[in-house]
C-alpha positions as MATLAB code, in Angstrom:
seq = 'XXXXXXXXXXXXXXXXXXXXXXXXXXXXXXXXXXXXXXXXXXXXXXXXXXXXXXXXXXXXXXXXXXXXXXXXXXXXXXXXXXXXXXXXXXXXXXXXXXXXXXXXXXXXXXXXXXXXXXXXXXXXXXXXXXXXXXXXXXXXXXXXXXXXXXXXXXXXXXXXXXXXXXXXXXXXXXXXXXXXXXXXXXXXXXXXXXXXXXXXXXXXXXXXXXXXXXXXXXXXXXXXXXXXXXXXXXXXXXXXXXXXXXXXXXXXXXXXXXXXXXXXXXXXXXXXXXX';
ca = [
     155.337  142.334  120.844;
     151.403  142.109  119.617;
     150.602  141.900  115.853;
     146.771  142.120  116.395;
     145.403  143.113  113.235;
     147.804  143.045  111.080;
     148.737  140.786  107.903;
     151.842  138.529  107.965;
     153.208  136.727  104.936;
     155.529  133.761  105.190;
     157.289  132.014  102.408;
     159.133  128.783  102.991;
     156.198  128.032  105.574;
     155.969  124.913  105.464;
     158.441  123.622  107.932;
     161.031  124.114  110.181;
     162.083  127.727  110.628;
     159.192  128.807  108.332;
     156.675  127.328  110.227;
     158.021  128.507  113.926;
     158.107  131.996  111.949;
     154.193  131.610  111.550;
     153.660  130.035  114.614;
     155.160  133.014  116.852;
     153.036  135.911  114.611;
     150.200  133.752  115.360;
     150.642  133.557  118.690;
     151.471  137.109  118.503;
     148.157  138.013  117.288;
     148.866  138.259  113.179;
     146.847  136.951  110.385;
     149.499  134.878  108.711;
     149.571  133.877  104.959;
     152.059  131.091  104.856;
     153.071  129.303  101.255;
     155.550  126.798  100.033;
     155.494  124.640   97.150;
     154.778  121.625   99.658;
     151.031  120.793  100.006;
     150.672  118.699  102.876;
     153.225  119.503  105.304;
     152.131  123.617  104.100;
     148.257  122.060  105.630;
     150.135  120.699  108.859;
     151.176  124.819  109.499;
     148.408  126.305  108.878;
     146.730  123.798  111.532;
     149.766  124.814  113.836;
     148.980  128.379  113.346;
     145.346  128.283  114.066;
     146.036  126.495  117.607;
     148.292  129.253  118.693;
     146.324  131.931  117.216;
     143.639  130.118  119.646;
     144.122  130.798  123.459;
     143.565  128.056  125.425;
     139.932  127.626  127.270;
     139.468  129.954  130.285;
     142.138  132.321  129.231;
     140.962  135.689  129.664;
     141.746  137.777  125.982;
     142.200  141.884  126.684;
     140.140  144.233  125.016;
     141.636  145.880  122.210;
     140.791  148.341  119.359;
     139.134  147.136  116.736;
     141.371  146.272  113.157;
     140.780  147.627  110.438;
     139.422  144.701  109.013;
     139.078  141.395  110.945;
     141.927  139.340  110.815;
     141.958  135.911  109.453;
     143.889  133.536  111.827;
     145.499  131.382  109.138;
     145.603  131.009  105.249;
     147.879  128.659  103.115;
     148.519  128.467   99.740;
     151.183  126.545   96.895;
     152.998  128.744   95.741;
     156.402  128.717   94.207;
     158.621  131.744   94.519;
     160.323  131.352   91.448;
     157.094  132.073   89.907;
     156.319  135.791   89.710;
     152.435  135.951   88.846;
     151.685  133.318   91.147;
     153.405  135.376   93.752;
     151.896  138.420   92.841;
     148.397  136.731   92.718;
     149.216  135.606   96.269;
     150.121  138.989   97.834;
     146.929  140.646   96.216;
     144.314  138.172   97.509;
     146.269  138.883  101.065;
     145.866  142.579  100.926;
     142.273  142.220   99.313;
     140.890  140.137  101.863;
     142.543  141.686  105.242;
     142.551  145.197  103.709;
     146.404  145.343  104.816;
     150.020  143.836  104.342;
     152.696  144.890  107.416;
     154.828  141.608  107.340;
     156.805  139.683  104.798;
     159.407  137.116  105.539;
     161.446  135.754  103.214;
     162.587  132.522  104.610;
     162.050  130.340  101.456;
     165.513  129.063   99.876;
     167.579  126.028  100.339;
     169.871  123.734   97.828;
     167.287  122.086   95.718;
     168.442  119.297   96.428;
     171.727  119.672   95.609;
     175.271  118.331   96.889;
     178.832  119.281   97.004;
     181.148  119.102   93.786;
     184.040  120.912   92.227;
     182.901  124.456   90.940;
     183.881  123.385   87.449;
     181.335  120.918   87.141;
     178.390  122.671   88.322;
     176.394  123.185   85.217;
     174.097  126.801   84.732;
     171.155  125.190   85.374;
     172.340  124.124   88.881;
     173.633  127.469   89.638;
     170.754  129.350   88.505;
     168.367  127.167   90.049;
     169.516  128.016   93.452;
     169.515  131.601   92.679;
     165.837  131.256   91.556;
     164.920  129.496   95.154;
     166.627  131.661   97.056;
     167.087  134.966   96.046;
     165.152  135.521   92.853;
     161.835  134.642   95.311;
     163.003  137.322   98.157;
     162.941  139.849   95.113;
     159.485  138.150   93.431;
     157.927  138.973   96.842;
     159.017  142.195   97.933;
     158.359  143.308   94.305;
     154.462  142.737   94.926;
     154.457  143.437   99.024;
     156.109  147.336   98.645;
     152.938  148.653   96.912;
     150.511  148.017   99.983;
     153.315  148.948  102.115;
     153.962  152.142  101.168;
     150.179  152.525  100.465;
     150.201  151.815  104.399;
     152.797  154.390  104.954;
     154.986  150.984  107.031;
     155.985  147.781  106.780;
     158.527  145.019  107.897;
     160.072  143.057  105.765;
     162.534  140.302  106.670;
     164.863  138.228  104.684;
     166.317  135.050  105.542;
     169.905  134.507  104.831;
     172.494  132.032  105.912;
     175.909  131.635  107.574;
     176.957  130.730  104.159;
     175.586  134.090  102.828;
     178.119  136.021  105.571;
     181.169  133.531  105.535;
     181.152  129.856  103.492;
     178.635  127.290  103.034;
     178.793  123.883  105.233;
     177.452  122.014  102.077;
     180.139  123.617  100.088;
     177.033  124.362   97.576;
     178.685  127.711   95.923;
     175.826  128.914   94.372;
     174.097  128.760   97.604;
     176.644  131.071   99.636;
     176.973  133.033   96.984;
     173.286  133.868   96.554;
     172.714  134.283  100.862;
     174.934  137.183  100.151;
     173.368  138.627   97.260;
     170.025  138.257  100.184;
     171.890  140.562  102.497;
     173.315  142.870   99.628;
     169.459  142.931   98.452;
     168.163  143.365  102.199;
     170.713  146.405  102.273;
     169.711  148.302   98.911;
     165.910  147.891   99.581;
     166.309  149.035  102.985;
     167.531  152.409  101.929;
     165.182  152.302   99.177;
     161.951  151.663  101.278;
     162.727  153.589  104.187;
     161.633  157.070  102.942;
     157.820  154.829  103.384;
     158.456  153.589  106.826;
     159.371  150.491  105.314;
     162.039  148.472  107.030;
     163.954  146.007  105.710;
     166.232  143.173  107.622;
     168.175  139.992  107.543;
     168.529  136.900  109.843;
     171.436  135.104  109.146;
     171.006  131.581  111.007;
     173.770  129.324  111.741;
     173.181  124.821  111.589;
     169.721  124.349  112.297;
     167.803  120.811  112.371;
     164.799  122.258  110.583;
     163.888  120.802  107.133;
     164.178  117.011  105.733;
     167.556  118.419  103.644;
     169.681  119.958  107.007;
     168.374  116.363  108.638;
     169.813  114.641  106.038;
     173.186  116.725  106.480;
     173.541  116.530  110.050;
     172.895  112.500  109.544;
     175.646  112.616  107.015;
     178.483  114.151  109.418;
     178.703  111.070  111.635;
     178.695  111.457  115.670;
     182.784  112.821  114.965;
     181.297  115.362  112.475;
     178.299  116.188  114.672;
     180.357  116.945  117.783;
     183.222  118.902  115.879;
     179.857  120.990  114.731;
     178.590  121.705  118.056;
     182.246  122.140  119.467;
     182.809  124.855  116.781;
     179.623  126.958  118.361;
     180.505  129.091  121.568;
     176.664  128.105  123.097;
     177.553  124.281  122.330;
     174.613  123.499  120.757;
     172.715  123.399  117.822;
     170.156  125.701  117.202;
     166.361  125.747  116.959;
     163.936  126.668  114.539;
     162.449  128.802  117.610;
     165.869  130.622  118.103;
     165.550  131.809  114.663;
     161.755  132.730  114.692;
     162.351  134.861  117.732;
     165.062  136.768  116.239;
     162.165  137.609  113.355;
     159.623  138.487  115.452;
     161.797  141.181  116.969;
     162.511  142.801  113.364;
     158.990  142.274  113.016;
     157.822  144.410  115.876;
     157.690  147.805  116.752;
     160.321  147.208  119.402;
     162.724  147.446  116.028;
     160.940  150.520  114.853;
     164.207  152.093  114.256;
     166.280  149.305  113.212;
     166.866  148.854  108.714;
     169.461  147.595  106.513;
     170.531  145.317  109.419;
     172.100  141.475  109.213;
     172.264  139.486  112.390;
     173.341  136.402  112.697;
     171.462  134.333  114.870;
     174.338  131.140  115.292;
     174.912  130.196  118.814;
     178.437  132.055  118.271;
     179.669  129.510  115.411;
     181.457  132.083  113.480;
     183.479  132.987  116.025;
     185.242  130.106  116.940;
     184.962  128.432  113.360;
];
């Protein structure tokens, strides 16, 4: 599953299952453009992704054909994906210095900070605000990626979803389930869409992951009687990784999913079954 010489984008890269996402292209052998809205921990990536894109000393590197253009190991940049210039500014300078785009994962989203309450006190703002985050920024991105893409004549394109998006949010955040479905509805429609350009399009659905400051904060909130009726509810009994989920990407990714579109899996340890 090499990516040598070809262009990865990442949104949401700045940790947890973003940055593993990077990480494994890297290592991989992609140039990976990572962004997120946070500066320093976006730096602490891109410094991750450089030492796997590095083999270690005295490891012999195969020969290969040469890229079209050279790849650059790692760039980072602030960007929000509610905001569609920036976004589009991003993707360009991507193509225009590597010559090429064949990745994009959408894996920026979350709750904005936001916490349970009765549906008839969640104000617009709140609801639309989650919609911008996490699906508004899939769309703001694959917008300005499908032009190089089909330009290219392929492309992989990968969204990330939720659990909540498939069945009901933990957080009981409704805007948030509601717009991880809309991701997989959206993953669906561009999929048939894009595939007449070798495009393909895909979803990862993760299950509880300890990956970000917020899910942290969650998992500390459940007590040790909340946190083992969690892992008890998952057939694998445990909790996933931010490395389970990367790997899932890199296969949708790769050419070893070359005839794979439109497709959700849920990458969850088995949670949904027994919950």
């Amino acid at each position: 599953m090499r990516f040598d010489g070809r262009t990865a984008i990442v949104t949401g890269a700045a940790n947890g299952i973003g940055r593993a996402i990077c990480v494994g292209l890297a290592r991989e052998g992609a140039a990976v453009w990572g962004c997120d809205v946070l500066g320093p921990e976006l730096e602490e990536t891109r410094r991750a992704v450089e030492a796997a894109a590095s083999p270690p000393a005295g490891t012999a590197v195969p020969a290969r054909a040469a890229p079209a253009r050279a790849a650059i190991p790692a760039r980072a940049a602030v960007v929000d994906v509610r905001d569609a210039d920036a976004v589009a500014a991003f993707v360009t300078r991507a193509e225009a210095e590597t010559g090429r785009v064949d990745v994009l994962v959408n894996t920026a989203g979350g709750v904005a900070g936001q916490v349970n309450k009765p549906v008839e006190a969640v104000s617009d703002a709140e609801w639309r605000v989650i919609f911008a985050i996490n699906l508004d920024g899939a769309f703001h991105f694959t917008r300005a990626a499908a032009p190089a893409m089909k330009r290219a004549g392929r492309g992989a394109i990968v969204n990330i979803s939720s659990g909540a998006g498939r069945s009901y949010s933990l957080t009981g955040i409704q805007a948030y389930a509601s717009a991880k479905a809309g991701l997989i509805g959206f993953t669906r429609q561009t999929a048939r869409e894009l595939g007449a350009h070798g495009i393909r399009v895909n979803c990862v659905a993760p299950g509880f992951v300890r990956s970000n400051p917020a899910s942290e904060r969650q998992w500390q909130a459940m007590g040790e009687a909340g946190q083992q009726r969690l892992v008890d509810s998952i057939a694998l009994r445990r909790i996933g990784t931010p490395e389970d989920i990367a790997r899932a990407v890199l296969f949708f990714c790769g050419d070893d999913s070359g005839y794979v579109t439109g497709q959700t899996i849920s990458v969850d340890g088995g949670m949904w079954m027994l919950g």
